[in-house]
Amino acid sequence: MDSTRLKLRGSWNEVKGKIKQEYADLTDDDLKYEEGKDDELVGRLQKKVGKTKDEIIDWIQRL
C-alpha cells in the first residue's frame, strides 16, 4: 500500500483552520497531524466527511 504524502501549502495550522471553516464539526483530535502519519489523518477525515481518499488528498492540497 502506498503511503499518502500530503503536500501542504503553508503551515498545518493554516490548513487546519481552513478545514474547520468548511467542516465546523471536526475536532482537534480529528485534525491531529503528525509527520509521517498522513494516512491516519486522511482516514479520519474520510470517516467524518464521507469523501474518498483521493478526494480528501486533493481537497487538502488545494487549501
Short mmCIF file of C-alpha atoms in Angstrom, two decimals, residues 17-58:
data_model
loop_
_atom_site.label_atom_id
_atom_site.label_comp_id
_atom_site.label_asym_id
_atom_site.label_seq_id
_atom_site.Cartn_x
_atom_site.Cartn_y
_atom_site.Cartn_z
CA GLY A 17 -8.19 26.49 10.13
CA LYS A 18 -9.49 26.35 6.56
CA ILE A 19 -10.73 22.79 7.09
CA LYS A 20 -12.58 23.84 10.26
CA GLN A 21 -14.23 26.72 8.38
CA GLU A 22 -15.71 24.21 5.94
CA TYR A 23 -16.42 21.43 8.45
CA ALA A 24 -17.06 23.07 11.82
CA ASP A 25 -17.96 19.74 13.46
CA LEU A 26 -14.40 18.40 13.10
CA THR A 27 -12.47 18.34 16.38
CA ASP A 28 -8.80 18.98 17.07
CA ASP A 29 -8.42 15.21 17.54
CA ASP A 30 -9.88 14.65 14.05
CA LEU A 31 -7.35 17.10 12.65
CA LYS A 32 -4.32 15.93 14.62
CA TYR A 33 -1.42 15.74 12.19
CA GLU A 34 1.85 14.01 12.88
CA GLU A 35 4.75 13.92 10.47
CA GLY A 36 4.74 10.63 8.57
CA LYS A 37 1.18 9.73 9.60
CA ASP A 38 -0.67 11.23 6.65
CA ASP A 39 -2.68 8.01 6.11
CA GLU A 40 -4.15 8.21 9.61
CA LEU A 41 -5.26 11.82 9.12
CA VAL A 42 -6.80 11.07 5.72
CA GLY A 43 -8.60 8.02 7.15
CA ARG A 44 -10.12 10.05 9.99
CA LEU A 45 -11.28 12.75 7.59
CA GLN A 46 -12.75 10.16 5.21
CA LYS A 47 -14.95 8.78 8.00
CA LYS A 48 -16.07 12.24 9.13
CA VAL A 49 -16.79 13.93 5.80
CA GLY A 50 -17.70 10.94 3.62
CA LYS A 51 -15.25 11.56 0.78
CA THR A 52 -12.84 9.15 -0.89
CA LYS A 53 -9.14 9.09 -0.05
CA ASP A 54 -8.27 10.80 -3.33
CA GLU A 55 -10.93 13.48 -2.80
CA ILE A 56 -9.58 14.22 0.69
CA ILE A 57 -5.98 14.45 -0.53
CA ASP A 58 -6.91 16.71 -3.48
#
